Amino acid sequence: KKTRVGLLFGGRSGEHEVSISSARAIARALDSAENREKYDLLPFYIGKDGVWRGEEIARQVLESGTPLQSESLDRQSLWKFPPEAAEIEVWFPILHGPNGEDGTVQGLLALMQVPCVGSGVLGSAAGMDKLIMKDLFAQAGLPQVKYASVARSRVCPKLCDDLEEMLGYPCFVKPANLGSSVGIAKARSRAELEAALSSAATYDSRIIVEAGVQAREVECAVLGNDDPKASTLGEITFESDFYDYETKYTEGLAQLLIPAPVPDSVRDRIQEIAVQAFQAINGAGLARVDFFYVESTGEILLNEINTLPGFTATSMYPRLWDASGVSFPELVDRLIQLALARLTR
Ligand code: ATP
Ligand code: MG
Ligand code: MG
Ligand code: MG
């Protein structure tokens, strides 16, 4: 008997389009020769309005690869789930960013009493909130840049003085709960710091300010529950000032080098920290852990964790596992099995 997998994608976040691409790749993997006999795919699409759509519309969106033109928000519809949702035996949410990667959907699925791929409520929320995440990393003794927490209601000249003194320039200003570099700015002066803080404040009430490092950017994929494994590393190179939204999503602006050309000792240490970071936030299933590698000093700094990383055919996460000997279809199979194992433990 086949297992019915609910592939949940779209979502009310700035990464809606990326989610559609990720879902297309996963749907293809579920329909591959390896998985076809094992799983039945039922897609569910959350529109930009937050409303769930069942199989018919979800398949149309998967096929076309373009979002549904969002209808105006009707609060009643937010409480209606497509009836076929009741048949799902395991959920595969592939929602990036707020309202999907942050524990909200994981809580809803937990209430449905159906296992779900990836981290639960706590791991998802902790991984999404950069301040909580970094506090947990600090507790675990993991190396990272200096950072400060800023409540947007407290921004004033004195606070900017303190940030300047503590972190210096350049510094990075980020809304606490986002992804894809949305709302992130690099500040090189007081004027840029003030502008960056007001901009970040439009995305979140909580802001993180970090000391800027000049470093190579290396990523590691993690897979597993209680005994998670780290993948081969990947490096990202680009010409732009930092890995911003445009660089991430414009074809040809960033290059992925797999495996990352770093010394074996650096690789081993990054893999070790990646697993520790995963455990520090109570991760489950999957995560992509982002690092800074300061080549001149050999220093390794943990940047952040993403509990539902981009999962398109060309995304770092599945490519890192492919380079580690786990093909895309096998990866999807393993993630579903990890979700089922978590429930029956
Ligand atoms: P993702 O899409 O990976 O979820 P994100 O929105 O969570 O990204 P970060 O990974 O924290 O954002 O930062 C995005 C990019 O900004 C980094 O890849 C890096 O290029 C740059 N950056 C962030 N913080 C720093 C820092 N402290 N020093 C130097 N560069 C930084
Ligand atoms: Mg992130
Ligand atoms: Mg992200
Ligand atoms: Mg990142």
mmCIF file of C-alpha atoms and ligand atoms in Angstrom:
data_model
loop_
_atom_site.group_PDB
_atom_site.id
_atom_site.type_symbol
_atom_site.label_atom_id
_atom_site.label_comp_id
_atom_site.label_asym_id
_atom_site.label_seq_id
_atom_site.Cartn_x
_atom_site.Cartn_y
_atom_site.Cartn_z
ATOM 1 C CA LYS A 1 0.000 0.000 0.000
ATOM 2 C CA LYS A 2 1.278 3.422 -0.951
ATOM 3 C CA THR A 3 1.808 6.182 1.610
ATOM 4 C CA ARG A 4 -0.167 9.353 0.895
ATOM 5 C CA VAL A 5 2.158 12.356 1.000
ATOM 6 C CA GLY A 6 0.717 15.862 1.330
ATOM 7 C CA LEU A 7 3.059 18.239 -0.447
ATOM 8 C CA LEU A 8 2.330 21.672 0.984
ATOM 9 C CA PHE A 9 3.737 24.663 -0.897
ATOM 10 C CA GLY A 10 3.295 28.324 -1.802
ATOM 11 C CA GLY A 11 2.620 30.213 1.396
ATOM 12 C CA ARG A 12 2.241 33.714 2.678
ATOM 13 C CA SER A 13 5.898 34.784 2.443
ATOM 14 C CA GLY A 14 8.253 36.618 0.142
ATOM 15 C CA GLU A 15 9.663 33.227 -0.862
ATOM 16 C CA HIS A 16 6.375 32.035 -2.404
ATOM 17 C CA GLU A 17 7.848 31.591 -5.890
ATOM 18 C CA VAL A 18 10.870 29.684 -4.587
ATOM 19 C CA SER A 19 8.473 27.373 -2.759
ATOM 20 C CA ILE A 20 6.652 26.616 -6.020
ATOM 21 C CA SER A 21 9.974 25.699 -7.670
ATOM 22 C CA SER A 22 10.952 23.518 -4.708
ATOM 23 C CA ALA A 23 7.571 21.758 -4.812
ATOM 24 C CA ARG A 24 7.878 21.103 -8.552
ATOM 25 C CA ALA A 25 11.216 19.389 -8.001
ATOM 26 C CA ILE A 26 9.884 17.313 -5.087
ATOM 27 C CA ALA A 27 6.743 16.341 -7.028
ATOM 28 C CA ARG A 28 8.963 15.115 -9.855
ATOM 29 C CA ALA A 29 11.050 13.100 -7.379
ATOM 30 C CA LEU A 30 7.925 11.497 -5.894
ATOM 31 C CA ASP A 31 6.901 10.498 -9.401
ATOM 32 C CA SER A 32 10.329 9.014 -10.226
ATOM 33 C CA ALA A 33 10.777 5.287 -10.852
ATOM 34 C CA GLU A 34 12.312 4.865 -7.352
ATOM 35 C CA ASN A 35 9.413 6.431 -5.473
ATOM 36 C CA ARG A 36 6.324 5.942 -7.645
ATOM 37 C CA GLU A 37 5.396 2.556 -6.182
ATOM 38 C CA LYS A 38 5.924 3.763 -2.643
ATOM 39 C CA TYR A 39 4.151 7.105 -2.427
ATOM 40 C CA ASP A 40 0.960 8.771 -3.613
ATOM 41 C CA LEU A 41 1.376 12.518 -4.044
ATOM 42 C CA LEU A 42 -1.389 14.917 -3.077
ATOM 43 C CA PRO A 43 -0.360 18.549 -3.571
ATOM 44 C CA PHE A 44 -1.793 21.428 -1.540
ATOM 45 C CA TYR A 45 -1.182 25.035 -2.430
ATOM 46 C CA ILE A 46 -1.320 27.947 -0.005
ATOM 47 C CA GLY A 47 -2.006 31.113 -1.996
ATOM 48 C CA LYS A 48 -0.412 34.456 -1.264
ATOM 49 C CA ASP A 49 -3.665 35.229 0.567
ATOM 50 C CA GLY A 50 -2.987 32.332 2.992
ATOM 51 C CA VAL A 51 -5.903 30.213 1.767
ATOM 52 C CA TRP A 52 -5.314 26.477 1.208
ATOM 53 C CA ARG A 53 -6.232 25.046 -2.195
ATOM 54 C CA GLY A 54 -6.645 21.333 -2.850
ATOM 55 C CA GLU A 55 -5.399 18.985 -5.486
ATOM 56 C CA GLU A 56 -6.990 20.512 -8.578
ATOM 57 C CA ILE A 57 -5.619 24.032 -8.212
ATOM 58 C CA ALA A 58 -2.373 22.801 -6.625
ATOM 59 C CA ARG A 59 -1.643 20.640 -9.665
ATOM 60 C CA GLN A 60 -2.316 23.578 -11.979
ATOM 61 C CA VAL A 61 0.159 25.734 -10.058
ATOM 62 C CA LEU A 62 2.728 22.912 -10.064
ATOM 63 C CA GLU A 63 2.355 22.492 -13.796
ATOM 64 C CA SER A 64 2.454 26.172 -14.724
ATOM 65 C CA GLY A 65 5.050 27.101 -12.104
ATOM 66 C CA THR A 66 3.332 30.442 -11.547
ATOM 67 C CA PRO A 67 1.394 31.653 -8.495
ATOM 68 C CA LEU A 68 -2.369 31.800 -8.501
ATOM 69 C CA GLN A 69 -3.618 35.357 -8.856
ATOM 70 C CA SER A 70 -4.522 36.011 -5.252
ATOM 71 C CA GLU A 71 -8.088 36.759 -4.486
ATOM 72 C CA SER A 72 -8.915 39.256 -1.783
ATOM 73 C CA LEU A 73 -8.582 37.802 1.701
ATOM 74 C CA ASP A 74 -11.752 36.263 3.040
ATOM 75 C CA ARG A 75 -11.352 35.297 6.696
ATOM 76 C CA GLN A 76 -13.830 32.427 6.411
ATOM 77 C CA SER A 77 -11.664 30.739 3.772
ATOM 78 C CA LEU A 78 -8.680 30.687 6.131
ATOM 79 C CA TRP A 79 -10.569 28.140 8.239
ATOM 80 C CA LYS A 80 -11.428 25.819 5.379
ATOM 81 C CA PHE A 81 -9.069 23.021 4.411
ATOM 82 C CA PRO A 82 -9.510 20.981 1.259
ATOM 83 C CA PRO A 83 -11.321 17.769 2.326
ATOM 84 C CA GLU A 84 -8.586 15.525 0.895
ATOM 85 C CA ALA A 85 -6.257 16.888 3.612
ATOM 86 C CA ALA A 86 -7.884 14.372 5.970
ATOM 87 C CA GLU A 87 -6.389 11.525 3.913
ATOM 88 C CA ILE A 88 -2.769 12.588 4.314
ATOM 89 C CA GLU A 89 -0.457 10.132 6.108
ATOM 90 C CA VAL A 90 2.648 12.317 6.083
ATOM 91 C CA TRP A 91 3.048 16.025 5.323
ATOM 92 C CA PHE A 92 5.931 17.453 3.326
ATOM 93 C CA PRO A 93 5.740 21.228 3.873
ATOM 94 C CA ILE A 94 8.134 23.020 1.562
ATOM 95 C CA LEU A 95 7.349 26.582 2.597
ATOM 96 C CA HIS A 96 10.228 29.017 2.940
ATOM 97 C CA GLY A 97 10.274 32.002 5.262
ATOM 98 C CA PRO A 98 7.611 33.305 7.675
ATOM 99 C CA ASN A 99 4.256 31.466 7.910
ATOM 100 C CA GLY A 100 5.793 28.127 6.982
ATOM 101 C CA GLU A 101 9.432 27.739 7.957
ATOM 102 C CA ASP A 102 8.881 29.315 11.375
ATOM 103 C CA GLY A 103 6.773 26.734 13.227
ATOM 104 C CA THR A 104 3.334 28.136 12.444
ATOM 105 C CA VAL A 105 2.420 25.484 9.872
ATOM 106 C CA GLN A 106 4.296 22.824 11.860
ATOM 107 C CA GLY A 107 1.967 23.565 14.793
ATOM 108 C CA LEU A 108 -1.100 23.238 12.595
ATOM 109 C CA LEU A 109 0.123 19.911 11.196
ATOM 110 C CA ALA A 110 0.952 18.676 14.716
ATOM 111 C CA LEU A 111 -2.667 19.395 15.693
ATOM 112 C CA MET A 112 -3.768 17.267 12.733
ATOM 113 C CA GLN A 113 -1.785 14.428 14.371
ATOM 114 C CA VAL A 114 0.023 13.563 11.168
ATOM 115 C CA PRO A 115 3.841 13.335 10.904
ATOM 116 C CA CYS A 116 5.584 16.096 9.063
ATOM 117 C CA VAL A 117 8.924 16.353 7.247
ATOM 118 C CA GLY A 118 11.454 18.604 8.968
ATOM 119 C CA SER A 119 11.688 20.328 12.312
ATOM 120 C CA GLY A 120 8.748 20.672 14.681
ATOM 121 C CA VAL A 121 7.374 23.858 16.234
ATOM 122 C CA LEU A 122 10.342 24.610 18.491
ATOM 123 C CA GLY A 123 13.129 23.832 16.014
ATOM 124 C CA SER A 124 11.400 25.736 13.229
ATOM 125 C CA ALA A 125 10.700 28.810 15.359
ATOM 126 C CA ALA A 126 14.175 28.819 16.899
ATOM 127 C CA GLY A 127 15.818 28.405 13.504
ATOM 128 C CA MET A 128 13.814 31.213 11.942
ATOM 129 C CA ASP A 129 14.425 33.811 14.636
ATOM 130 C CA LYS A 130 18.007 34.967 14.220
ATOM 131 C CA LEU A 131 18.230 36.339 17.766
ATOM 132 C CA ILE A 132 16.967 33.174 19.475
ATOM 133 C CA MET A 133 19.058 31.093 17.074
ATOM 134 C CA LYS A 134 22.255 32.977 17.868
ATOM 135 C CA ASP A 135 21.574 32.905 21.610
ATOM 136 C CA LEU A 136 21.206 29.106 21.393
ATOM 137 C CA PHE A 137 24.417 28.860 19.347
ATOM 138 C CA ALA A 138 26.210 30.979 21.946
ATOM 139 C CA GLN A 139 24.909 28.685 24.727
ATOM 140 C CA ALA A 140 26.304 25.727 22.824
ATOM 141 C CA GLY A 141 29.689 27.459 22.578
ATOM 142 C CA LEU A 142 29.626 27.684 18.778
ATOM 143 C CA PRO A 143 31.769 30.356 17.066
ATOM 144 C CA GLN A 144 29.908 33.293 15.513
ATOM 145 C CA VAL A 145 30.243 37.024 14.860
ATOM 146 C CA LYS A 146 29.481 39.584 17.566
ATOM 147 C CA TYR A 147 25.837 40.620 17.471
ATOM 148 C CA ALA A 148 23.363 42.817 19.276
ATOM 149 C CA SER A 149 19.619 42.642 19.721
ATOM 150 C CA VAL A 150 17.634 45.779 18.937
ATOM 151 C CA ALA A 151 13.953 46.406 19.617
ATOM 152 C CA ARG A 152 12.743 48.784 16.908
ATOM 153 C CA SER A 153 10.866 50.832 19.505
ATOM 154 C CA ARG A 154 14.191 51.544 21.243
ATOM 155 C CA VAL A 155 16.169 52.904 18.297
ATOM 156 C CA CYS A 156 17.715 56.269 19.286
ATOM 157 C CA PRO A 157 21.050 58.110 18.844
ATOM 158 C CA LYS A 158 22.458 56.621 22.072
ATOM 159 C CA LEU A 159 21.680 53.093 20.874
ATOM 160 C CA CYS A 160 23.409 53.802 17.553
ATOM 161 C CA ASP A 161 26.448 55.064 19.500
ATOM 162 C CA ASP A 162 26.534 51.792 21.436
ATOM 163 C CA LEU A 163 26.174 49.680 18.284
ATOM 164 C CA GLU A 164 28.997 51.597 16.615
ATOM 165 C CA GLU A 165 31.247 51.109 19.593
ATOM 166 C CA MET A 166 30.438 47.442 20.045
ATOM 167 C CA LEU A 167 30.326 46.251 16.432
ATOM 168 C CA GLY A 168 32.082 48.887 14.292
ATOM 169 C CA TYR A 169 31.676 49.166 10.514
ATOM 170 C CA PRO A 170 30.735 47.532 8.313
ATOM 171 C CA CYS A 171 27.890 45.913 10.193
ATOM 172 C CA PHE A 172 24.867 43.960 8.974
ATOM 173 C CA VAL A 173 21.330 44.893 9.988
ATOM 174 C CA LYS A 174 18.671 42.181 9.681
ATOM 175 C CA PRO A 175 15.029 41.736 10.630
ATOM 176 C CA ALA A 176 15.048 38.837 13.151
ATOM 177 C CA ASN A 177 12.529 36.655 11.289
ATOM 178 C CA LEU A 178 13.195 36.470 7.555
ATOM 179 C CA GLY A 179 15.121 34.717 4.808
ATOM 180 C CA SER A 180 16.442 35.179 1.254
ATOM 181 C CA SER A 181 18.295 38.298 2.481
ATOM 182 C CA VAL A 182 15.020 40.248 2.480
ATOM 183 C CA GLY A 183 15.363 43.383 4.618
ATOM 184 C CA ILE A 184 19.113 42.860 5.176
ATOM 185 C CA ALA A 185 21.482 45.797 4.681
ATOM 186 C CA LYS A 186 25.181 46.354 5.066
ATOM 187 C CA ALA A 187 25.986 49.608 6.868
ATOM 188 C CA ARG A 188 29.347 51.367 6.455
ATOM 189 C CA SER A 189 28.511 54.610 8.251
ATOM 190 C CA ARG A 190 26.219 56.144 10.820
ATOM 191 C CA ALA A 191 23.843 57.360 8.118
ATOM 192 C CA GLU A 192 23.667 53.883 6.569
ATOM 193 C CA LEU A 193 23.161 52.303 9.995
ATOM 194 C CA GLU A 194 20.208 54.590 10.720
ATOM 195 C CA ALA A 195 18.694 53.924 7.294
ATOM 196 C CA ALA A 196 19.213 50.165 7.669
ATOM 197 C CA LEU A 197 17.542 50.145 11.083
ATOM 198 C CA SER A 198 14.475 51.989 9.800
ATOM 199 C CA SER A 199 14.275 49.667 6.825
ATOM 200 C CA ALA A 200 14.589 46.500 8.974
ATOM 201 C CA ALA A 201 11.945 47.944 11.305
ATOM 202 C CA THR A 202 9.388 47.766 8.487
ATOM 203 C CA TYR A 203 9.793 43.948 8.443
ATOM 204 C CA ASP A 204 10.020 43.057 12.124
ATOM 205 C CA SER A 205 9.845 44.553 15.595
ATOM 206 C CA ARG A 206 13.018 42.692 16.516
ATOM 207 C CA ILE A 207 16.257 43.494 14.703
ATOM 208 C CA ILE A 208 19.707 41.929 14.852
ATOM 209 C CA VAL A 209 22.870 43.895 14.148
ATOM 210 C CA GLU A 210 26.063 41.930 13.489
ATOM 211 C CA ALA A 211 29.718 42.766 13.044
ATOM 212 C CA GLY A 212 30.565 42.372 9.354
ATOM 213 C CA VAL A 213 33.219 39.861 8.350
ATOM 214 C CA GLN A 214 35.138 39.574 5.106
ATOM 215 C CA ALA A 215 34.993 35.884 4.440
ATOM 216 C CA ARG A 216 34.250 33.077 2.024
ATOM 217 C CA GLU A 217 30.736 31.671 2.288
ATOM 218 C CA VAL A 218 30.428 27.937 2.810
ATOM 219 C CA GLU A 219 27.274 25.882 3.386
ATOM 220 C CA CYS A 220 26.684 22.427 4.803
ATOM 221 C CA ALA A 221 23.547 20.288 4.581
ATOM 222 C CA VAL A 222 22.348 18.239 7.553
ATOM 223 C CA LEU A 223 20.057 15.197 7.341
ATOM 224 C CA GLY A 224 18.685 13.067 10.178
ATOM 225 C CA ASN A 225 16.852 13.123 13.495
ATOM 226 C CA ASP A 226 18.693 11.907 16.595
ATOM 227 C CA ASP A 227 21.932 11.061 14.774
ATOM 228 C CA PRO A 228 22.132 13.747 12.073
ATOM 229 C CA LYS A 229 24.772 13.574 9.332
ATOM 230 C CA ALA A 230 26.576 16.424 7.580
ATOM 231 C CA SER A 231 27.070 16.561 3.817
ATOM 232 C CA THR A 232 29.943 17.564 1.580
ATOM 233 C CA LEU A 233 30.393 21.354 1.712
ATOM 234 C CA GLY A 234 29.483 23.890 -0.938
ATOM 235 C CA GLU A 235 30.901 27.361 -1.481
ATOM 236 C CA ILE A 236 29.068 30.317 -2.994
ATOM 237 C CA THR A 237 30.955 32.912 -4.999
ATOM 238 C CA PHE A 238 29.625 36.158 -6.466
ATOM 239 C CA GLU A 239 30.758 39.604 -7.544
ATOM 240 C CA SER A 240 28.207 41.655 -5.604
ATOM 241 C CA ASP A 241 28.923 43.242 -2.232
ATOM 242 C CA PHE A 242 27.125 40.469 -0.326
ATOM 243 C CA TYR A 243 24.814 37.545 -1.024
ATOM 244 C CA ASP A 244 21.685 39.674 -1.355
ATOM 245 C CA TYR A 245 18.257 38.830 -2.796
ATOM 246 C CA GLU A 246 19.151 39.794 -6.349
ATOM 247 C CA THR A 247 22.349 37.719 -6.296
ATOM 248 C CA LYS A 248 20.448 34.729 -4.885
ATOM 249 C CA TYR A 249 17.689 34.708 -7.457
ATOM 250 C CA THR A 250 19.155 36.148 -10.658
ATOM 251 C CA GLU A 251 20.446 33.430 -12.931
ATOM 252 C CA GLY A 252 24.211 33.573 -13.309
ATOM 253 C CA LEU A 253 25.028 36.048 -10.516
ATOM 254 C CA ALA A 254 26.176 33.390 -8.036
ATOM 255 C CA GLN A 255 28.230 30.255 -8.578
ATOM 256 C CA LEU A 256 28.081 27.148 -6.412
ATOM 257 C CA LEU A 257 31.328 25.214 -5.981
ATOM 258 C CA ILE A 258 30.761 21.644 -4.811
ATOM 259 C CA PRO A 259 32.786 20.393 -3.035
ATOM 260 C CA ALA A 260 33.975 23.658 -1.494
ATOM 261 C CA PRO A 261 37.717 23.998 -2.053
ATOM 262 C CA VAL A 262 38.750 24.237 1.613
ATOM 263 C CA PRO A 263 41.371 22.266 3.587
ATOM 264 C CA ASP A 264 40.188 18.923 4.976
ATOM 265 C CA SER A 265 40.587 20.147 8.553
ATOM 266 C CA VAL A 266 38.300 23.123 7.836
ATOM 267 C CA ARG A 267 35.762 20.826 6.200
ATOM 268 C CA ASP A 268 35.755 18.461 9.171
ATOM 269 C CA ARG A 269 35.311 21.306 11.653
ATOM 270 C CA ILE A 270 32.460 22.877 9.649
ATOM 271 C CA GLN A 271 30.671 19.530 9.428
ATOM 272 C CA GLU A 272 31.025 19.101 13.166
ATOM 273 C CA ILE A 273 29.669 22.596 13.913
ATOM 274 C CA ALA A 274 26.806 22.098 11.427
ATOM 275 C CA VAL A 275 25.560 19.077 13.362
ATOM 276 C CA GLN A 276 25.970 20.911 16.675
ATOM 277 C CA ALA A 277 24.020 23.894 15.311
ATOM 278 C CA PHE A 278 21.234 21.555 14.172
ATOM 279 C CA GLN A 279 21.045 20.013 17.621
ATOM 280 C CA ALA A 280 21.255 23.386 19.391
ATOM 281 C CA ILE A 281 17.963 24.526 17.845
ATOM 282 C CA ASN A 282 16.309 21.092 18.185
ATOM 283 C CA GLY A 283 16.337 20.487 14.439
ATOM 284 C CA ALA A 284 14.816 17.397 12.825
ATOM 285 C CA GLY A 285 14.909 15.992 9.304
ATOM 286 C CA LEU A 286 16.819 18.608 7.388
ATOM 287 C CA ALA A 287 18.601 21.945 7.575
ATOM 288 C CA ARG A 288 21.173 23.934 5.664
ATOM 289 C CA VAL A 289 23.802 25.578 7.842
ATOM 290 C CA ASP A 290 25.589 28.682 6.498
ATOM 291 C CA PHE A 291 29.160 29.577 7.493
ATOM 292 C CA PHE A 292 31.809 32.241 7.047
ATOM 293 C CA TYR A 293 35.338 31.004 6.472
ATOM 294 C CA VAL A 294 38.001 33.673 7.002
ATOM 295 C CA GLU A 295 40.766 32.266 4.855
ATOM 296 C CA SER A 296 43.536 34.595 6.107
ATOM 297 C CA THR A 297 43.146 33.483 9.735
ATOM 298 C CA GLY A 298 41.560 30.069 9.251
ATOM 299 C CA GLU A 299 38.654 31.223 11.403
ATOM 300 C CA ILE A 300 35.283 29.494 10.983
ATOM 301 C CA LEU A 301 32.132 31.373 12.001
ATOM 302 C CA LEU A 302 28.642 29.980 12.032
ATOM 303 C CA ASN A 303 26.248 32.387 10.271
ATOM 304 C CA GLU A 304 22.805 30.793 10.435
ATOM 305 C CA ILE A 305 20.615 27.738 10.003
ATOM 306 C CA ASN A 306 17.682 27.291 7.592
ATOM 307 C CA THR A 307 15.273 24.539 8.555
ATOM 308 C CA LEU A 308 13.429 24.493 5.191
ATOM 309 C CA PRO A 309 16.148 25.454 2.715
ATOM 310 C CA GLY A 310 15.552 25.997 -0.987
ATOM 311 C CA PHE A 311 14.792 22.608 -2.541
ATOM 312 C CA THR A 312 14.708 23.262 -6.278
ATOM 313 C CA ALA A 313 16.631 20.999 -8.650
ATOM 314 C CA THR A 314 19.536 23.474 -8.587
ATOM 315 C CA SER A 315 19.379 24.434 -4.886
ATOM 316 C CA MET A 316 22.359 23.966 -2.608
ATOM 317 C CA TYR A 317 20.679 21.522 -0.198
ATOM 318 C CA PRO A 318 19.817 18.719 -2.641
ATOM 319 C CA ARG A 319 23.001 19.335 -4.645
ATOM 320 C CA LEU A 320 25.126 18.891 -1.521
ATOM 321 C CA TRP A 321 23.467 15.544 -0.825
ATOM 322 C CA ASP A 322 23.797 14.505 -4.441
ATOM 323 C CA ALA A 323 27.544 15.178 -4.168
ATOM 324 C CA SER A 324 27.521 13.128 -0.945
ATOM 325 C CA GLY A 325 25.978 10.118 -2.698
ATOM 326 C CA VAL A 326 22.272 10.708 -1.978
ATOM 327 C CA SER A 327 20.332 11.398 -5.188
ATOM 328 C CA PHE A 328 17.378 13.832 -5.235
ATOM 329 C CA PRO A 329 14.693 11.075 -5.293
ATOM 330 C CA GLU A 330 16.483 9.149 -2.541
ATOM 331 C CA LEU A 331 16.752 12.326 -0.453
ATOM 332 C CA VAL A 332 12.992 12.908 -0.690
ATOM 333 C CA ASP A 333 12.387 9.273 0.309
ATOM 334 C CA ARG A 334 14.764 9.545 3.285
ATOM 335 C CA LEU A 335 13.114 12.754 4.516
ATOM 336 C CA ILE A 336 9.677 11.153 4.453
ATOM 337 C CA GLN A 337 10.991 8.086 6.274
ATOM 338 C CA LEU A 338 12.629 10.345 8.887
ATOM 339 C CA ALA A 339 9.280 12.093 9.437
ATOM 340 C CA LEU A 340 7.496 8.745 9.899
ATOM 341 C CA ALA A 341 10.249 7.500 12.233
ATOM 342 C CA ARG A 342 9.866 10.552 14.455
ATOM 343 C CA LEU A 343 6.209 9.802 15.103
ATOM 344 C CA THR A 344 6.645 6.113 15.871
ATOM 345 C CA ARG A 345 9.697 6.501 18.100
HETATM 346 P P1 ATP B 1 18.923 32.681 3.561
HETATM 347 O O1 ATP B 1 18.375 32.959 2.204
HETATM 348 O O2 ATP B 1 20.201 31.874 3.501
HETATM 349 O O3 ATP B 1 17.936 32.192 4.544
HETATM 350 P P2 ATP B 1 19.020 35.054 5.256
HETATM 351 O O4 ATP B 1 18.021 36.027 4.769
HETATM 352 O O5 ATP B 1 18.659 34.236 6.430
HETATM 353 O O6 ATP B 1 19.471 34.128 4.066
HETATM 354 P P3 ATP B 1 21.785 35.590 6.103
HETATM 355 O O7 ATP B 1 22.253 34.269 5.649
HETATM 356 O O8 ATP B 1 21.868 35.873 7.551
HETATM 357 O O9 ATP B 1 20.322 35.920 5.563
HETATM 358 O O10 ATP B 1 22.611 36.739 5.353
HETATM 359 C C1 ATP B 1 22.529 36.871 3.947
HETATM 360 C C2 ATP B 1 23.869 37.233 3.384
HETATM 361 O O11 ATP B 1 24.324 38.497 3.902
HETATM 362 C C3 ATP B 1 25.001 36.274 3.730
HETATM 363 O O12 ATP B 1 24.997 35.156 2.877
HETATM 364 C C4 ATP B 1 26.217 37.181 3.544
HETATM 365 O O13 ATP B 1 26.529 37.379 2.178
HETATM 366 C C5 ATP B 1 25.724 38.496 4.095
HETATM 367 N N1 ATP B 1 26.001 38.596 5.543
HETATM 368 C C6 ATP B 1 25.120 38.391 6.526
HETATM 369 N N2 ATP B 1 25.650 38.594 7.738
HETATM 370 C C7 ATP B 1 26.931 38.947 7.530
HETATM 371 C C8 ATP B 1 28.025 39.309 8.383
HETATM 372 N N3 ATP B 1 27.878 39.355 9.714
HETATM 373 N N4 ATP B 1 29.212 39.621 7.797
HETATM 374 C C9 ATP B 1 29.355 39.570 6.448
HETATM 375 N N5 ATP B 1 28.369 39.241 5.596
HETATM 376 C C10 ATP B 1 27.173 38.944 6.115
HETATM 377 MG MG MG B 2 18.315 32.204 6.533
HETATM 378 MG MG MG B 3 16.156 30.937 4.476
HETATM 379 MG MG MG B 4 21.809 32.484 4.696
#
